[in-house]
mmCIF file of C-alpha atoms in Angstrom:
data_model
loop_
_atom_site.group_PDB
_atom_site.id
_atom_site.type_symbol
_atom_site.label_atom_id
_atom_site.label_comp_id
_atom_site.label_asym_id
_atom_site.label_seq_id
_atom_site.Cartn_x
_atom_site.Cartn_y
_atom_site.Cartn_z
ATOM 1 C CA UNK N 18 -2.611 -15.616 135.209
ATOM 2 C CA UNK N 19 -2.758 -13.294 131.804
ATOM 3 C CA UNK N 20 -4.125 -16.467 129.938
ATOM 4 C CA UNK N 21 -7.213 -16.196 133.190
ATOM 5 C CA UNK N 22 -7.573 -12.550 132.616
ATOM 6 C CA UNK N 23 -7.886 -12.764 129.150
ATOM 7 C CA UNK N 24 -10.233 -15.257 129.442
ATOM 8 C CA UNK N 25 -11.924 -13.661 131.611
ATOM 9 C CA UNK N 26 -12.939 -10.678 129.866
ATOM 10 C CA UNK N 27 -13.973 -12.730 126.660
ATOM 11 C CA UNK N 28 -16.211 -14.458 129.407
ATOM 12 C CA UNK N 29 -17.376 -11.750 131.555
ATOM 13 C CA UNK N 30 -19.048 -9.486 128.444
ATOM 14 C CA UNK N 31 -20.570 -12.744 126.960
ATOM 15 C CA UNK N 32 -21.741 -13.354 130.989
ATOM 16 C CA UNK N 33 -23.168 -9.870 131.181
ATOM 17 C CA UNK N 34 -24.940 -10.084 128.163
ATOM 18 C CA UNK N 35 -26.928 -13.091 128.732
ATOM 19 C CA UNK N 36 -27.709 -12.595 132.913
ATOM 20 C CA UNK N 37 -27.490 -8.687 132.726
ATOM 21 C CA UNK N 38 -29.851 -8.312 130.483
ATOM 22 C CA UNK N 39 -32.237 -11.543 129.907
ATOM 23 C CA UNK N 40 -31.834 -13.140 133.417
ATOM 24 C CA UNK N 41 -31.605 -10.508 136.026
ATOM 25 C CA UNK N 42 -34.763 -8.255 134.233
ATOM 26 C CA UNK N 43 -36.776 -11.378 134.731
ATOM 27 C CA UNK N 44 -36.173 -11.674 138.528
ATOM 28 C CA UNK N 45 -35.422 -7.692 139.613
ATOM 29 C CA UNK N 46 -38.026 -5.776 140.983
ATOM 30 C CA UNK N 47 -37.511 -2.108 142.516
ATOM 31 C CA UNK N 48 -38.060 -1.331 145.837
ATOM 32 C CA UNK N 49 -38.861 2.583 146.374
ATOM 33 C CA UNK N 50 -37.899 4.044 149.790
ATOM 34 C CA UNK N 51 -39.182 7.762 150.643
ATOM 35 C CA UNK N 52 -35.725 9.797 152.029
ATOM 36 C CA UNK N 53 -38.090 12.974 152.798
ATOM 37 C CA UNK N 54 -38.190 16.130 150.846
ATOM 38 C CA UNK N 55 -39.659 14.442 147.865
ATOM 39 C CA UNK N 56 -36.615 12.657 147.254
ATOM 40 C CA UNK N 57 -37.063 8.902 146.412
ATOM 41 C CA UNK N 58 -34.802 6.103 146.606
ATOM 42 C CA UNK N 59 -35.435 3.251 143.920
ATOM 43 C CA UNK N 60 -33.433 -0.071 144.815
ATOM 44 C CA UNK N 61 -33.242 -2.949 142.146
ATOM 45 C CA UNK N 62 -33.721 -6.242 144.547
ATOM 46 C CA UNK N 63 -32.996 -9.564 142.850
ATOM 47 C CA UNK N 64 -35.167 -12.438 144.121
ATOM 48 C CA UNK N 65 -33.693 -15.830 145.280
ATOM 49 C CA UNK N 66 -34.460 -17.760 141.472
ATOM 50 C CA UNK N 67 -32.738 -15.149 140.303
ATOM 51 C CA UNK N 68 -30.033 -15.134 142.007
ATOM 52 C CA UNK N 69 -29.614 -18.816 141.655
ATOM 53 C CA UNK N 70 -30.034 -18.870 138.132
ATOM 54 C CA UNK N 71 -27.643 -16.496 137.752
ATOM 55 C CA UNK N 72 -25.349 -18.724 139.792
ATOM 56 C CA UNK N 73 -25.946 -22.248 137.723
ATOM 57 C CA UNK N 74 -25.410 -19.709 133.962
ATOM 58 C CA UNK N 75 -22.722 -18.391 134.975
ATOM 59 C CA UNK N 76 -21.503 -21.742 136.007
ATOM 60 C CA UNK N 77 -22.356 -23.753 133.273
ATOM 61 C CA UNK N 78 -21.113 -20.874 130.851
ATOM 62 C CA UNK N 79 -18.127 -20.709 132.220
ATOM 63 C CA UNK N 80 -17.399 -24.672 132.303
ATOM 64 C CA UNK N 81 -18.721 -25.322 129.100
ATOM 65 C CA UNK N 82 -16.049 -22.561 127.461
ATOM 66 C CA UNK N 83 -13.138 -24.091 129.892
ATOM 67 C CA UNK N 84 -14.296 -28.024 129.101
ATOM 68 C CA UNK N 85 -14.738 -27.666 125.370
ATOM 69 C CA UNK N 86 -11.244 -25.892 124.896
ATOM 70 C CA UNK N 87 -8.842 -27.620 127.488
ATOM 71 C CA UNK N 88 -10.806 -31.445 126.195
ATOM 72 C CA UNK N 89 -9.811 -30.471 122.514
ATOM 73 C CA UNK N 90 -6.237 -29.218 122.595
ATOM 74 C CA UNK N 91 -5.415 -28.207 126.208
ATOM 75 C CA UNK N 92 -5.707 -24.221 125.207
ATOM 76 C CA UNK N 93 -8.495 -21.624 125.768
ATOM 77 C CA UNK N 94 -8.624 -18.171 124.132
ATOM 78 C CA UNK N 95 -6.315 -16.874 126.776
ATOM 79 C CA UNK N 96 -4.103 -19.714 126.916
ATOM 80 C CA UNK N 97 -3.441 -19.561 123.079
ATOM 81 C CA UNK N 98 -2.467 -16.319 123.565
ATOM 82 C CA UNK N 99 0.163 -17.143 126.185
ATOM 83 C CA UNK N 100 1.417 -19.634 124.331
ATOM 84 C CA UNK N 101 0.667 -22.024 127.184
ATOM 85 C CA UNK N 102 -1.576 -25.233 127.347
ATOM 86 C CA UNK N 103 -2.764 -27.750 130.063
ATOM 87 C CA UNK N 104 -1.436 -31.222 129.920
ATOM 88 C CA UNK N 105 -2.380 -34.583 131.463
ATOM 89 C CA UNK N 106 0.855 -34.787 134.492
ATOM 90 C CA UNK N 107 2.601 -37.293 133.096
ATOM 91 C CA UNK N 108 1.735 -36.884 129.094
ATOM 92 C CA UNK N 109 3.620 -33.702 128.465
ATOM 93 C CA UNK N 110 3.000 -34.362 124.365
ATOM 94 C CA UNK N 111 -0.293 -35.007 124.344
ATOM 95 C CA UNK N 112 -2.720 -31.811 123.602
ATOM 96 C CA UNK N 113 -5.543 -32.098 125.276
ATOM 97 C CA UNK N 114 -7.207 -33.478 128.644
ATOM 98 C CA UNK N 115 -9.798 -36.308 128.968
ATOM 99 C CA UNK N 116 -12.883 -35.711 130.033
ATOM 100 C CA UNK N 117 -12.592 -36.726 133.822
ATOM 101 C CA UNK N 118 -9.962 -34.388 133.982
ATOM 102 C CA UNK N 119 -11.279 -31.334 132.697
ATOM 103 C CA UNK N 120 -14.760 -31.395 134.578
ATOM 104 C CA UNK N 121 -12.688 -32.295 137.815
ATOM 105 C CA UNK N 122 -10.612 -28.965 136.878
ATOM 106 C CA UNK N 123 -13.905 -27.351 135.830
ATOM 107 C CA UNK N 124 -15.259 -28.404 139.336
ATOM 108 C CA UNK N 125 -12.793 -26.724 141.523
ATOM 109 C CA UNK N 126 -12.113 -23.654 139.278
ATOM 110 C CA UNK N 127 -15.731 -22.545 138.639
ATOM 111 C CA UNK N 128 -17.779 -24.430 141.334
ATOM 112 C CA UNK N 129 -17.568 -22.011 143.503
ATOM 113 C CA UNK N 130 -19.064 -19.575 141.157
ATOM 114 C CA UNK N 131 -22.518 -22.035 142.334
ATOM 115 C CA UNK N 132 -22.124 -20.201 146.007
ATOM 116 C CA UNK N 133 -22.814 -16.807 144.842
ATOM 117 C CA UNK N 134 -26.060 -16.826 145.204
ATOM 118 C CA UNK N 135 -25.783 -15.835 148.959
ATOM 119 C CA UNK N 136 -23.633 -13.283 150.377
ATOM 120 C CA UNK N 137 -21.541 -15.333 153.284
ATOM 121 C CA UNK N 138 -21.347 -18.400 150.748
ATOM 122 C CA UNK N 139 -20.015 -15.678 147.844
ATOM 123 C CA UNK N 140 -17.088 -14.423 150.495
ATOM 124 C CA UNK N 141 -16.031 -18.122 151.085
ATOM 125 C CA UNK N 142 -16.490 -19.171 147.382
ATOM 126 C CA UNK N 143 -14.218 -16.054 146.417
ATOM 127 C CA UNK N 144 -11.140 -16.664 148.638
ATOM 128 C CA UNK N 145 -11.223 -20.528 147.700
ATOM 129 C CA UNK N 146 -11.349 -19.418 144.292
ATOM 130 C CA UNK N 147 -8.254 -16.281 145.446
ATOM 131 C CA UNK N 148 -5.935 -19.038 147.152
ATOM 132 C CA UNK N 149 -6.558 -21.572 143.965
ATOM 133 C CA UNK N 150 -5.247 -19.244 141.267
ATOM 134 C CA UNK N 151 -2.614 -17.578 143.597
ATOM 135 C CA UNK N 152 -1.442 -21.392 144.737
ATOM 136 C CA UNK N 153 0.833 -21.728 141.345
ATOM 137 C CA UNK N 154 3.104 -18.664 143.040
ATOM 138 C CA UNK N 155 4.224 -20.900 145.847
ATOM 139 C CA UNK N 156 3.848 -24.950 144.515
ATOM 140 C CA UNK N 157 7.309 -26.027 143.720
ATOM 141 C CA UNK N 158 8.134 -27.537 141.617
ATOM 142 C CA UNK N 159 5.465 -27.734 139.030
ATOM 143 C CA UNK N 160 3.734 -24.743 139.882
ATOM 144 C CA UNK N 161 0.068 -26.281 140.071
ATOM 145 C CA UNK N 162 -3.450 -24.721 140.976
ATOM 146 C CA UNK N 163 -5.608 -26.605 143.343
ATOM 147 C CA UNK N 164 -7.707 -27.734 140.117
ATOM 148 C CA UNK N 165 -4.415 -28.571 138.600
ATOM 149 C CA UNK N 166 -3.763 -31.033 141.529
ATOM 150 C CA UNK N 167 -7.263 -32.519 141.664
ATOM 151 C CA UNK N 168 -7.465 -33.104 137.989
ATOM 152 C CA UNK N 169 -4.251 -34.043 137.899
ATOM 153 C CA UNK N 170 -3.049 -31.594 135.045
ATOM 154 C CA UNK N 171 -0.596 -28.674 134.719
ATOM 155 C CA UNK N 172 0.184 -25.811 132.845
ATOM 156 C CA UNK N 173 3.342 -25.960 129.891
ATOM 157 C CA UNK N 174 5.024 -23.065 128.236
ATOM 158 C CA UNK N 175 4.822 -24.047 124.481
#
C-alpha cells in the first residue's frame, strides 16, 4: 500500500498539472450568486466535456504510467521503492507482466477512475476501488487485489 501511495503522489501532481490547469480552465465557467449586502458568491461550475475529459486523462494517465512499468519489469516508482514487484501467478522469476495482464490489472485498478465524471457513479467507483486495494488485508494466502485476481498476477517481496 506504500508502493500505491508513493505512486500516487508522483501521479497526482503530474494529474493536477495537466487537468488543473489546461483541462478544467477550458471547461469552468463561474457562476455569480448575489448573498445580499453587496456580498457576491462566485462558483467555478465544470461542464459535462469537462468533466469527462477529465475522467478519460486521468484514466489514460494513470494506465499508461501503471502499463508501461509493470509490462517492463513488474515495478513502478513506488514499487521500486518497496522493493516489491508484480509477477505473472505462476512465474515467480520472471520480471515483468504481458500485456493482457497488465491492461486487465489496469482495467480494474483505474477503470473506475472513468465513473467520476458523475457524482453517484464517483461514490460507487470509489468504494470498488476502497474494497480492491484493502482486499490484500484479508486474501489468504497470497494476499491478492481484485486486479491481482483478474489479471492473474501478485505482488513479491524482492
Amino acid at each position: 500500500m506504500v508502493a500505491r501511495l508513493i505512486d500516487g503522489v508522483i501521479l497526482g501532481v503530474v494529474v493536477y498539472l495537466l487537468i488543473g490547469n489546461l483541462i478544467s480552465g477550458a471547461f469552468t465557467t463561474t457562476t455569480s450568486t448575489d448573498l445580499g449586502g453587496g456580498i457576491t458568491l462566485d462558483l467555478p461550475t465544470v461542464s459535462f466535456a469537462g468533466l469527462l475529459i477529465q475522467a478519460v486523462v486521468t484514466f489514460l494517465l494513470y494506465g499508461a504510467y501503471e502499463f508501461f512499468q509493470i509490462s517492463r519489469d513488474g515495478q513502478t516508482i513506488g514499487k521500486k521503492v518497496m522493493k516489491i514487484r508484480i509477477v505473472k501467478l505462476g512465474h515467480p522469476a520472471q520480471g515483468g507482466v504481458d500485456a493482457e495482464s497488465a491492461i486487465k490489472r489496469i482495467g480494474v485498478l483505474w477503470g473506475p477512475q472513468l465513473l467520476s465524471f458523475n457524482l453517484i457513479l464517483n461514490f460507487i467507483g470509489g468504494v470498488f476501488s476502497l474494497l480492491n486495494v484493502l482486499w490484500p488485508l484479508w486474501d489468504k494466502p497470497l494476499q491478492q487485489a481484485i486486479h491481482d485476481k483478474v489479471a492473474g498476477t501478485v505482488v513479491v517481496k524482492l
